[in-house]
Short mmCIF file of C-alpha atoms in Angstrom, two decimals:
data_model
loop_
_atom_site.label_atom_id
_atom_site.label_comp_id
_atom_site.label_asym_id
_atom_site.label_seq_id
_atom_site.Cartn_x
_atom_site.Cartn_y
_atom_site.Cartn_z
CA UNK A 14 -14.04 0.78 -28.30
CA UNK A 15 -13.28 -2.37 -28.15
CA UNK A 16 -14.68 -5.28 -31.29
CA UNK A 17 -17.41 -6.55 -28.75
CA UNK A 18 -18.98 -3.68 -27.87
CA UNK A 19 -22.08 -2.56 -29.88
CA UNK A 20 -23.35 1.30 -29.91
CA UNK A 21 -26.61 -0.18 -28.57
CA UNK A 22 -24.92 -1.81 -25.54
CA UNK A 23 -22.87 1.10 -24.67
CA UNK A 24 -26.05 3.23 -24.66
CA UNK A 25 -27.64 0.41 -22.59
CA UNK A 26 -24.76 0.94 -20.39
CA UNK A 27 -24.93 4.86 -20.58
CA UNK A 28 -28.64 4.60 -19.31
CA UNK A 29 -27.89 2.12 -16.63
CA UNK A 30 -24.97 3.72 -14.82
CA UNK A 31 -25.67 6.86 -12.41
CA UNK A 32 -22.37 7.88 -13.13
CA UNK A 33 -20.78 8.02 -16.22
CA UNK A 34 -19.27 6.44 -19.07
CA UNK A 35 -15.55 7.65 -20.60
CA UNK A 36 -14.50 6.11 -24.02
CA UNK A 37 -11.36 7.24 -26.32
CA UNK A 38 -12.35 10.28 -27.89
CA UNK A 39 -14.21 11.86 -24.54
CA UNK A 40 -12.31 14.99 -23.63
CA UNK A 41 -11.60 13.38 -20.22
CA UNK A 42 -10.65 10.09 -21.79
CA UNK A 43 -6.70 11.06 -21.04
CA UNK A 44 -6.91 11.95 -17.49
CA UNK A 45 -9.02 9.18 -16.58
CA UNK A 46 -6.56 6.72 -17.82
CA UNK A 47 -3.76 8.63 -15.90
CA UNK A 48 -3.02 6.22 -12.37
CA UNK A 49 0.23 6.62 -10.02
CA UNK A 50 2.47 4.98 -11.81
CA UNK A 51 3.62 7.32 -14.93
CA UNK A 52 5.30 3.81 -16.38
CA UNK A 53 2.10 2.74 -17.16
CA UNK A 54 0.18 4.20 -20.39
CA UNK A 55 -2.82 2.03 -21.71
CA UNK A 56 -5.60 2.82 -23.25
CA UNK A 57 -9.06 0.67 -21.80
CA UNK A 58 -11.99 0.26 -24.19
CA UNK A 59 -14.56 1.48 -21.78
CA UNK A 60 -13.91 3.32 -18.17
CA UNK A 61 -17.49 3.24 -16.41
CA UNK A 62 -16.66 5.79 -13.39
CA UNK A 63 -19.57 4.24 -11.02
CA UNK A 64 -21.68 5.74 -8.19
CA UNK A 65 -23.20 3.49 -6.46
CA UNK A 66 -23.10 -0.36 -5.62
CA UNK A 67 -25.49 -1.00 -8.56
CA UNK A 68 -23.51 0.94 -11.19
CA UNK A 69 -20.82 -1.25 -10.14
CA UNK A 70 -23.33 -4.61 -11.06
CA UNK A 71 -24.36 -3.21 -14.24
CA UNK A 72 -20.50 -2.49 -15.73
CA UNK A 73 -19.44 -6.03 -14.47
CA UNK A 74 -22.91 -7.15 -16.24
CA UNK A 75 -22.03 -5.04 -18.98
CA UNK A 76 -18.18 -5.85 -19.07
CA UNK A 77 -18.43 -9.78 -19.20
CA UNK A 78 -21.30 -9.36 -21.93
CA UNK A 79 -19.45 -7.74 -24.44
CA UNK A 80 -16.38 -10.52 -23.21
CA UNK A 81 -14.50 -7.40 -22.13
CA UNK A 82 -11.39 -8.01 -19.45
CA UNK A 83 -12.74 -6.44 -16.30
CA UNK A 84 -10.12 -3.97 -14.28
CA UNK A 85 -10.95 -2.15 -10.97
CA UNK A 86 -9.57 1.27 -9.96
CA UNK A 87 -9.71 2.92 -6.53
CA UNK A 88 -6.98 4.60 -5.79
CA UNK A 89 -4.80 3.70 -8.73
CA UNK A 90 -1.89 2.86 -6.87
CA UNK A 91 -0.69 -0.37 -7.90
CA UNK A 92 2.83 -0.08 -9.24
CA UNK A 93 1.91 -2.71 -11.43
CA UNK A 94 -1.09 -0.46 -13.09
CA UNK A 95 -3.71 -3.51 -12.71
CA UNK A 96 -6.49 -0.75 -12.53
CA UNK A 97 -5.66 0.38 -16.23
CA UNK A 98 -5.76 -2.54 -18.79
CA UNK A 99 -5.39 -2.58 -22.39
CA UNK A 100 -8.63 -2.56 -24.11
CA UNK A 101 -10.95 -3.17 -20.89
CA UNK A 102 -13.82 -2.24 -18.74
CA UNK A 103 -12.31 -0.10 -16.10
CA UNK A 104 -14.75 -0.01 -12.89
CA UNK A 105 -13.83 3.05 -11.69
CA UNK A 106 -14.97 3.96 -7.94
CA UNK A 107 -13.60 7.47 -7.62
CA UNK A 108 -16.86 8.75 -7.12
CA UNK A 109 -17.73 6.50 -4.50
CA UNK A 110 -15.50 7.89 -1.51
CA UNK A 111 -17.76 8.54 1.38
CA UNK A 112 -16.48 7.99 4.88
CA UNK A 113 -18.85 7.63 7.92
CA UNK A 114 -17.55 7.59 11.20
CA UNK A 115 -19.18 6.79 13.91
CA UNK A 116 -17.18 7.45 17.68
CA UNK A 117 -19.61 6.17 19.67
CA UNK A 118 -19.21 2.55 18.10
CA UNK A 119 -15.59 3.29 17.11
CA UNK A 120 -15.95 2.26 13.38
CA UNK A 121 -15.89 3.55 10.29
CA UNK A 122 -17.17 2.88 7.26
CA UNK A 123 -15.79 3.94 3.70
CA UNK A 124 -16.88 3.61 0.10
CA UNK A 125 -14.91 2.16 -2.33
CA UNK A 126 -13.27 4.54 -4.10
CA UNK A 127 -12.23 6.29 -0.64
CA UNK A 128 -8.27 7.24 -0.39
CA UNK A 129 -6.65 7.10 2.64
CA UNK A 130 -6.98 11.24 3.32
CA UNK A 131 -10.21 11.28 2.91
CA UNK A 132 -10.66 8.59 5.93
CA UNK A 133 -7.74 9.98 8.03
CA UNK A 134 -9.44 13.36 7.63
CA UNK A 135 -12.68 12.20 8.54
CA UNK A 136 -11.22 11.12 11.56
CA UNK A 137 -9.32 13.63 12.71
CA UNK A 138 -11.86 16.17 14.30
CA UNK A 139 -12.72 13.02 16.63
CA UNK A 140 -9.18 12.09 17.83
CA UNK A 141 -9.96 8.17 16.36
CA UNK A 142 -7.56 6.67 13.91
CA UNK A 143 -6.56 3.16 12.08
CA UNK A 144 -3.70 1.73 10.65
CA UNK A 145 -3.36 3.46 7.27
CA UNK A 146 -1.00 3.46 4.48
CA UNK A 147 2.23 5.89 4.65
CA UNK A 148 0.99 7.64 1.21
CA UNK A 149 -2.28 9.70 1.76
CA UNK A 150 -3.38 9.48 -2.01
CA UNK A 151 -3.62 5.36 -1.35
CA UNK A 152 -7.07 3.69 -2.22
CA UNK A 153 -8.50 2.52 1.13
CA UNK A 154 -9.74 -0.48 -0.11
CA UNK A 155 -7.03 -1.69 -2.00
CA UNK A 156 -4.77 -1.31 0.77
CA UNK A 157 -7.11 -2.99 3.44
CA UNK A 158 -7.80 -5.97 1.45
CA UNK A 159 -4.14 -6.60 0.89
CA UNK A 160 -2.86 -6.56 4.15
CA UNK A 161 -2.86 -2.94 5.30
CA UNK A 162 1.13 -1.71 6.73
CA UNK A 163 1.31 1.76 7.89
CA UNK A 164 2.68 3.67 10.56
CA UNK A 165 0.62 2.74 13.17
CA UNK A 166 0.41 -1.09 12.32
CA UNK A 167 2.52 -1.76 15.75
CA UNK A 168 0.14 -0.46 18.34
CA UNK A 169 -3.02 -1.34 16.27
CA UNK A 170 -2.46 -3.81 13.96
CA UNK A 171 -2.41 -4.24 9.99
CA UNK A 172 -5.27 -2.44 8.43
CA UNK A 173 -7.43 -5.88 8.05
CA UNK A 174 -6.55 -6.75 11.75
CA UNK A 175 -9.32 -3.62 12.02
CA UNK A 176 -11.54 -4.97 9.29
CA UNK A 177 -15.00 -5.30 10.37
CA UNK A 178 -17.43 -5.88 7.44
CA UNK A 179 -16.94 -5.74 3.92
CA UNK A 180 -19.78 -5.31 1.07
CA UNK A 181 -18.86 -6.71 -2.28
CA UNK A 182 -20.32 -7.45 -5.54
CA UNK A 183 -19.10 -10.48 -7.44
CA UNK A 184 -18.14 -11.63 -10.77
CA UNK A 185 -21.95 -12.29 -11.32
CA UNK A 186 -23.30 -8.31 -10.10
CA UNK A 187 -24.54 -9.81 -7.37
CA UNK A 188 -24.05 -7.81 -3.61
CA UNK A 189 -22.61 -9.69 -1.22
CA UNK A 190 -21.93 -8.72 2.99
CA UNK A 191 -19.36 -10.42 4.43
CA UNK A 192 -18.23 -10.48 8.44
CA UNK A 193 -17.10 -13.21 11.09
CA UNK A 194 -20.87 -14.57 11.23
CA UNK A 195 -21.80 -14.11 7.25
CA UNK A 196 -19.66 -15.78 4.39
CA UNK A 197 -16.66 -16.36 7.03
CA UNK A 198 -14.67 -17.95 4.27
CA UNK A 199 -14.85 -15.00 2.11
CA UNK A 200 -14.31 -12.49 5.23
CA UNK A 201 -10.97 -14.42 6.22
CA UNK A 202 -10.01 -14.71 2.41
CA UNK A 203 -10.03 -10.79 2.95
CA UNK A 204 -7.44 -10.56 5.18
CA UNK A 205 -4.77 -10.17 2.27
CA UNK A 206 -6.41 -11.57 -0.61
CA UNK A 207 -6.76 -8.07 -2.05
CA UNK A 208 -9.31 -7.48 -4.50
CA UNK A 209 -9.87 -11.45 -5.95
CA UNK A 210 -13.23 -11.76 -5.30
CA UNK A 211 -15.09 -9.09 -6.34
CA UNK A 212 -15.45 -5.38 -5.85
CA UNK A 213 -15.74 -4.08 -2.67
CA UNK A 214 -18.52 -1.47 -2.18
CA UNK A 215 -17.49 -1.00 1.32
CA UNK A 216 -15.41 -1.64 4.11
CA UNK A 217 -16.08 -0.97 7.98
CA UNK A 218 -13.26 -0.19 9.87
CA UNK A 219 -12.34 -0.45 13.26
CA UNK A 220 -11.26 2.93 14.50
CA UNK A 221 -8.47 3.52 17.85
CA UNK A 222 -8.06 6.53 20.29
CA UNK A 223 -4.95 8.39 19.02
CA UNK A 224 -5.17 12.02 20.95
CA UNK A 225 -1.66 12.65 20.01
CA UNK A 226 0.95 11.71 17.32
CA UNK A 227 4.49 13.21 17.17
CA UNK A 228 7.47 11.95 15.44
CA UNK A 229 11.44 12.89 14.85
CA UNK A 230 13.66 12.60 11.43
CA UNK A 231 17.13 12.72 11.56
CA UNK A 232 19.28 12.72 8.80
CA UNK A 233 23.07 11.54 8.03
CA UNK A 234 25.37 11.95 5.80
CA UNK A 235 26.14 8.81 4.28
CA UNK A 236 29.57 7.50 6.01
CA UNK A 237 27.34 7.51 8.99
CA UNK A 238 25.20 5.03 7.92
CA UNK A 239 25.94 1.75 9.13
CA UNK A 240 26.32 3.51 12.22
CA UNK A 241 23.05 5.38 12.30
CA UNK A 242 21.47 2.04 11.11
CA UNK A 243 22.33 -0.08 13.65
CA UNK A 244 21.47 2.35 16.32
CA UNK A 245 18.39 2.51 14.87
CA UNK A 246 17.99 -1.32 14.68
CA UNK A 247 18.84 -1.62 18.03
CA UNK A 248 16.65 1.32 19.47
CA UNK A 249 13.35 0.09 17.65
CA UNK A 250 13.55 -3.79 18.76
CA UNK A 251 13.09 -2.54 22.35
CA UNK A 252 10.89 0.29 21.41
CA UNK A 253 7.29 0.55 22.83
CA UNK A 254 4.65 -0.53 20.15
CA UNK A 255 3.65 2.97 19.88
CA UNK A 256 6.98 3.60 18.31
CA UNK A 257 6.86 3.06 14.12
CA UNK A 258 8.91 4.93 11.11
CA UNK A 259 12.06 3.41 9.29
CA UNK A 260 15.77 4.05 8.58
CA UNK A 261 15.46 5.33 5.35
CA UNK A 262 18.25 6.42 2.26
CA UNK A 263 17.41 8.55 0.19
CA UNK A 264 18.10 12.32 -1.57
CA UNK A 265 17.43 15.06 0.36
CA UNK A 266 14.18 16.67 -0.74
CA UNK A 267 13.98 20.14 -1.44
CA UNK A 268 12.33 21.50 1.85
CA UNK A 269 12.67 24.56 3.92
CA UNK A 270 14.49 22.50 6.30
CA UNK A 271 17.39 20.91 4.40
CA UNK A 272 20.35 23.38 3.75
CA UNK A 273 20.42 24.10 0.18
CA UNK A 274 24.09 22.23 0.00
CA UNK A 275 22.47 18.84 0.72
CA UNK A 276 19.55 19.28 -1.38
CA UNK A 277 19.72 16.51 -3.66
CA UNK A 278 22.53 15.03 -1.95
CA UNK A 279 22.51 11.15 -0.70
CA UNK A 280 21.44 10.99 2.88
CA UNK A 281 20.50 8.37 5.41
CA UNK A 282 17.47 8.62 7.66
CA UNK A 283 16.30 7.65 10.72
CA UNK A 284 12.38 8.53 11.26
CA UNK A 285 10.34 7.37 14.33
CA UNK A 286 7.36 7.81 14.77
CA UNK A 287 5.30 7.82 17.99
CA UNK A 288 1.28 7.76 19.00
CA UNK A 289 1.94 9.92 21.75
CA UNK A 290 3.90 13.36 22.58
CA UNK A 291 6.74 14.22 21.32
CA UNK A 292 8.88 14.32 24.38
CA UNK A 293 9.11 10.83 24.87
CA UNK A 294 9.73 9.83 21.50
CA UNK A 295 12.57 12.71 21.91
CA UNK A 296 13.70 10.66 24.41
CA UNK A 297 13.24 7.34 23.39
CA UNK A 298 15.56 8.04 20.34
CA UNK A 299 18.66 9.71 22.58
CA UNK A 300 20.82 7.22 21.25
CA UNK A 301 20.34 8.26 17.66
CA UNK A 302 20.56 12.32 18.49
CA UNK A 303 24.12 11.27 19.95
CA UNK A 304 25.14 10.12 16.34
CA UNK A 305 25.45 13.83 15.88
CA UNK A 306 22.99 14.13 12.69
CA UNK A 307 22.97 17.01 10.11
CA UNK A 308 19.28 17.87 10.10
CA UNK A 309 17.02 17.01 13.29
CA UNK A 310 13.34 17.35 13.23
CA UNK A 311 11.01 16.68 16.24
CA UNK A 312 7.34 17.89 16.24
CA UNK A 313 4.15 16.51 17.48
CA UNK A 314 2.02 16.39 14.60
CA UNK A 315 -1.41 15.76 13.78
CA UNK A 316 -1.90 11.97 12.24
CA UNK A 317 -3.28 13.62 8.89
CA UNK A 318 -0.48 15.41 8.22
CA UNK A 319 1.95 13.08 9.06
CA UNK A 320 -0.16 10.59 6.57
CA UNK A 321 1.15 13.14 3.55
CA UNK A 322 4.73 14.04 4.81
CA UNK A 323 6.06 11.40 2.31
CA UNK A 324 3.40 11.81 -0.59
CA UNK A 325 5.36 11.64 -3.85
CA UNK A 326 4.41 14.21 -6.46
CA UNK A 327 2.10 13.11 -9.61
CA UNK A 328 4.35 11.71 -13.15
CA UNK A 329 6.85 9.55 -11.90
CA UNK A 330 8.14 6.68 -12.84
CA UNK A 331 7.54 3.64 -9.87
CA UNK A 332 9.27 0.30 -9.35
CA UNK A 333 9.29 -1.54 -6.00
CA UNK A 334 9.10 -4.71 -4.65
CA UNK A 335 10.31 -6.10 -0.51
CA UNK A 336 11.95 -8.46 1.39
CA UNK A 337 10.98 -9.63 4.82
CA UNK A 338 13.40 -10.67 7.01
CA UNK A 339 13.92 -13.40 9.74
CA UNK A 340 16.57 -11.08 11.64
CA UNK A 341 19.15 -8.29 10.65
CA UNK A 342 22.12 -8.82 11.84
CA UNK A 343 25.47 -6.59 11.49
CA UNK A 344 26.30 -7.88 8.00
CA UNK A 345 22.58 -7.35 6.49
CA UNK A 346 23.25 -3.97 7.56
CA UNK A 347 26.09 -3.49 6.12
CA UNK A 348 24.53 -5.06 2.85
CA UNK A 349 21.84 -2.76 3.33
CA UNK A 350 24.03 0.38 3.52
CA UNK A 351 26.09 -0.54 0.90
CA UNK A 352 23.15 -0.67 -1.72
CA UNK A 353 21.48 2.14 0.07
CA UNK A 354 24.85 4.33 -1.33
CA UNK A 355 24.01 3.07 -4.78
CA UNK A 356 20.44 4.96 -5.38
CA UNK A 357 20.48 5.81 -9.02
CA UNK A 358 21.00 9.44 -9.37
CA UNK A 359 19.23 11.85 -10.13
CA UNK A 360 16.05 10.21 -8.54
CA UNK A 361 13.41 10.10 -5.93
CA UNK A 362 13.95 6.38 -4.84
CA UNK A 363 14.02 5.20 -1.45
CA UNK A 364 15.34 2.38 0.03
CA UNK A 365 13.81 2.05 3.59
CA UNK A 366 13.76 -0.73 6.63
CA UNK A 367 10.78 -1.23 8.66
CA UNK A 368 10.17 -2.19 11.64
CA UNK A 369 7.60 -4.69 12.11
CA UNK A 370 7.03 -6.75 15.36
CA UNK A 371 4.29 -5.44 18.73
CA UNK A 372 0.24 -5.85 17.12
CA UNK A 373 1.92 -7.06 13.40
CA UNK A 374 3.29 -10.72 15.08
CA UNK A 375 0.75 -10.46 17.53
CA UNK A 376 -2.20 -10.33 15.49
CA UNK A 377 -0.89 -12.94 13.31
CA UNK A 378 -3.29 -15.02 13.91
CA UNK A 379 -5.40 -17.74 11.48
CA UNK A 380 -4.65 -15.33 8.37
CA UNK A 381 -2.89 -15.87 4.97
CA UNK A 382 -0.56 -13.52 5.97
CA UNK A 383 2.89 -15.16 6.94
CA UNK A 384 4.97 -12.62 6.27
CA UNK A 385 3.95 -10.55 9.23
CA UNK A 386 6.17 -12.71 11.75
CA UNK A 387 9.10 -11.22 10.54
CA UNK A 388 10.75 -8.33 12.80
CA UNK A 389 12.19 -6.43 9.75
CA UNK A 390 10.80 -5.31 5.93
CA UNK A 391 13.34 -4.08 3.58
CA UNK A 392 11.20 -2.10 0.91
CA UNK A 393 13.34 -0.04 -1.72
CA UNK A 394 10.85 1.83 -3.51
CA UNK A 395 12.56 3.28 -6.44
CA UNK A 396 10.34 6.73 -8.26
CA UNK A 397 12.12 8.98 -10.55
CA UNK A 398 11.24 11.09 -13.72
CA UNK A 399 13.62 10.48 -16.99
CA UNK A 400 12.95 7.31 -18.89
CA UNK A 401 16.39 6.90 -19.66
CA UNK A 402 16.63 5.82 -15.71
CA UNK A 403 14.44 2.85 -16.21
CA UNK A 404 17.05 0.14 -16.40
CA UNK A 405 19.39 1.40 -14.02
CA UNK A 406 16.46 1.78 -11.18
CA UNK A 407 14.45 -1.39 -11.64
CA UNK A 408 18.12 -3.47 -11.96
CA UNK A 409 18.71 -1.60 -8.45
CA UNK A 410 15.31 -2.81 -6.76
CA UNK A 411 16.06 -5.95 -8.06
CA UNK A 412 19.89 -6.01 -6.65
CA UNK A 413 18.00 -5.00 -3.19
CA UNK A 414 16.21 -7.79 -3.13
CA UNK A 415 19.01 -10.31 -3.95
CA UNK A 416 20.92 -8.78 -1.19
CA UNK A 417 18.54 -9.46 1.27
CA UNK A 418 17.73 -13.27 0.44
CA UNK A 419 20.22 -14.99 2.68
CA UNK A 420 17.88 -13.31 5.50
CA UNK A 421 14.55 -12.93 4.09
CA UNK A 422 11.78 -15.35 3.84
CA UNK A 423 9.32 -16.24 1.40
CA UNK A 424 6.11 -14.69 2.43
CA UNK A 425 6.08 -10.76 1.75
CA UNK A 426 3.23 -7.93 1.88
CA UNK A 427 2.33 -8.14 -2.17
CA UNK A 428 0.90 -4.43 -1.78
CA UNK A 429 4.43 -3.48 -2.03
CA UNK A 430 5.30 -5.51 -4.99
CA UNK A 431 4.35 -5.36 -8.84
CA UNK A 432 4.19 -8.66 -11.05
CA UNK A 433 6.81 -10.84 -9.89
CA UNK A 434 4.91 -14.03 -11.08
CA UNK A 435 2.08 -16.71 -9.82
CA UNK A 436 5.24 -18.33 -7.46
CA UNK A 437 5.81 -14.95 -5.26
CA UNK A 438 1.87 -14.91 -4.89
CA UNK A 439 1.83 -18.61 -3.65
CA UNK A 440 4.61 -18.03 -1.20
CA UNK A 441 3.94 -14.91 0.00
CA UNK A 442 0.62 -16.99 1.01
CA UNK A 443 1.70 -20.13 1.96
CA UNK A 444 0.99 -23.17 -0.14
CA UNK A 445 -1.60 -24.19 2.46
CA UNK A 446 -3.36 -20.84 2.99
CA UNK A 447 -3.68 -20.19 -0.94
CA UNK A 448 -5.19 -23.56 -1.98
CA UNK A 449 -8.12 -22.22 0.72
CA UNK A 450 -7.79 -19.00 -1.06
CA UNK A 451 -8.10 -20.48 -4.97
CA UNK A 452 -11.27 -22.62 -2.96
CA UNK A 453 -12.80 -19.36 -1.94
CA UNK A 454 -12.10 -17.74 -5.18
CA UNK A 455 -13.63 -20.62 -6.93
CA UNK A 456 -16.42 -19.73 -5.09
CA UNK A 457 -16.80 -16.41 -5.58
CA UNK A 458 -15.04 -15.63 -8.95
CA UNK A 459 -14.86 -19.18 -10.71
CA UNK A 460 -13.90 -17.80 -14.35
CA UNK A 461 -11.32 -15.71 -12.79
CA UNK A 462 -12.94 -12.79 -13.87
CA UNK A 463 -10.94 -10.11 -11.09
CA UNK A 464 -7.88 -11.45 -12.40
CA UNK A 465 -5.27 -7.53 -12.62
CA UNK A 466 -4.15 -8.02 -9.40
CA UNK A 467 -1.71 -10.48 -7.77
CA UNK A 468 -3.92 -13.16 -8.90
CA UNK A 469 -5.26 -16.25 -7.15
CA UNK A 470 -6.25 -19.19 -9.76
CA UNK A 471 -9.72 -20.28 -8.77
CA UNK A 472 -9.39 -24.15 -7.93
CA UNK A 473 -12.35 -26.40 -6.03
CA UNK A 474 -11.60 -27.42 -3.26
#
């Protein structure tokens, strides 16, 4: 524990809290300090695993009392491991993952603590989806608040696009609602501002009619590449908005459907996929079948399992970080290919181009969110296992993104980025939009309590 905390106030805190309270020593301590990132290994003074919206006042109450740093953990997916701090109060809402869905309104409404399968499988029986994240083990609420890109983002827009309503509770353990009528400041600071101003409860979601999803993976071998990649280019900027994926390098996993002499082996992909059957995505990608690929897959699927095709197993090592692009011409894609053939080997890094463009530009709109005018999003998302492959995978993120700079813009989606410094937060915003932002979280959060994540600095306005 850490030298605030007195055996009395823990026990206060014991008593208050429907759920319950982990400390070092408790046989669970370990695995409750365990997040996605297997880089990450720190040891919190106090992890109060909440219940319900109250539990949540009474460790913020509790946390700022004993002058504890407060961290929040839903799904434990930042790469930068801002859910697990050094000698902190962890709010942990991992038991607070209800989903509620109701078709008749077309919404949704999910706890906390909810991760991204637990809302797509909600959905499922009813044929209703929303833009979720590409990794089925991702927080809902984490993802929401900061922006929300997934494979459906360009025929329904980023995940806050479909934010309805949010319930928070703020620095001070008070419970806050926010929507377009109530605390519209707070409700647009939302909209990519990620988890700043307090700790969201709730979210309501708007939910979309998706009766059928399909998609099809091809993969090359490498001297293909530039090839495959500009085919792919090319195919997706006149593609229907129902049309997502990504041309995507990276080793071959071990699956039944790789050929055991390419498992392992470099290879570039081209994935797209489509809300709707599987015969016209088939044919919408006929250019890309011509390229002759190795390994072709095409399957209608249901939207919950394609939400896990790309989950990446549990102890590896993460470091990512993006680029968004004004255009991608012939020689970004060579530049792209080029570092694509230098993965770090033996790992499970990917270096991957989205597609943005249809409901992402379109739903720009009034929020902080510049970035999402861009038609392309170079992500390389480097996981692998040995320590020893630290330097060599985090120098190659970093290469990716100096590559890309003669295209890219400032603004990027900071979900996909660790701590790159207060500068990438401000641009990624906008100067403009984040001195509303710092006015909002001076309202809100004015000692800057919520501070482990990519931080805004409360300033009046």
């Amino acid at each position: 524990m850490g030298p605030h905390i007195s055996e009395s106030a823990l026990s206060g805190l014991v008593e208050d809290l429907a759920g319950e309270v982990i400390v070092p020593g408790d046989p669970d301590y370990d695995e409750a300090r365990r997040i996605h990132n297997a880089m990450i290994d720190r040891r919190p003074s106090v992890i109060a695993r909440c219940a319900t919206p109250a539990d949540v006042s009474n460790a913020i109450l509790f946390g700022r009392s004993c002058e504890l740093p407060v961290a929040v953990r839903g799904g434990g997916h930042s790469v930068a491991g801002s859910s697990m701090i050094d000698g902190a109060l962890v709010i942990d809402l991992s038991r607070m993952h209800a989903v509620v869905v109701d078709p008749e309104d077309m919404t949704v409404r999910v706890e906390g603590g909810a991760t991204m399968g637990r809302l797509d499988h909600a959905c499922q029986p009813f044929h209703l989806a929303t833009t979720g994240g590409r990794v089925s083990t991702t927080g809902v609420a984490g993802f929401a608040l900061g922006g929300g890109s997934g494979w459906l983002e360009r025929k329904f827009g980023l995940a806050s696009d479909n934010l309805l309503a949010a319930d928070l509770i703020t620095a001070e353990g008070k419970h806050v609602h926010t929507d377009t009528e109530e605390n519209p400041d707070l409700f647009w600071a939302l909209h990519g501002g990620g988890g700043n101003f307090g700790v969201a409860t709730s979210l309501t979601l708007r939910l979309h009619e998706l009766p059928r999803m399909s998609f099809v993976m091809l993969f090359f071998l490498p001297d293909k590449a530039p090839e495959v990649v500009r085919a792919y280019r090319d195919l997706t900027a006149a593609a229907p908005d129902e049309v997502g994926g990504g041309a995507i390098y990276l080793p071959a996993p071990p699956e039944p459907f790789v050929p055991p002499e390419l498992v392992g082996k470099l290879v570039c992909g081209a994935l797209l996929t489509y809300a709707g059957p599987v015969e016209e995505v088939r044919e919408l990608a006929a250019p890309l079948f011509a390229l002759k690929p190795e390994i072709a897959i095409d399957t209608d699927i249901a939207y919950t399992d394609l939400q896990c095709m790309l989950d990446d197993p549990p102890g590896l090592r993460n470091y990512w970080s993006a680029e968004y692009l004004t255009s991608f011409p012939d020689e970004a894609v060579d530049v792209f290919c080029a570092r694509g053939a230098e993965i770090p080997m033996p790992t499970a890094t990917q270096h991957v181009l989205f597609p943005l463009g249809g409901a992402v530009t379109a739903g720009a709109g009034p929020y902080p969110q510049p970035w999402r005018t861009a038609p392309w999003g170079v992500h390389p998302f480097a996981t692998w296992e040995d320590p020893a492959m630290d330097e060599p995978a985090i120098q190659w993120v970093k290469d990716v993104r100096a590559d890309a700079r003669p295209w890219s813009i400032d603004s990027v989606y900071l979900n996909f980025t660790g701590a790159e410094g207060e500068q990438r937060v401000v641009d990624s915003f906008g100067e403009e939009n984040y001195r509303r932002l710092a006015a909002v979280k001076a309202a809100y959060d004015p000692d800057n309590v919520f501070r482990f994540n990519h931080n805004i600095t409360p300033t009046a306005a």
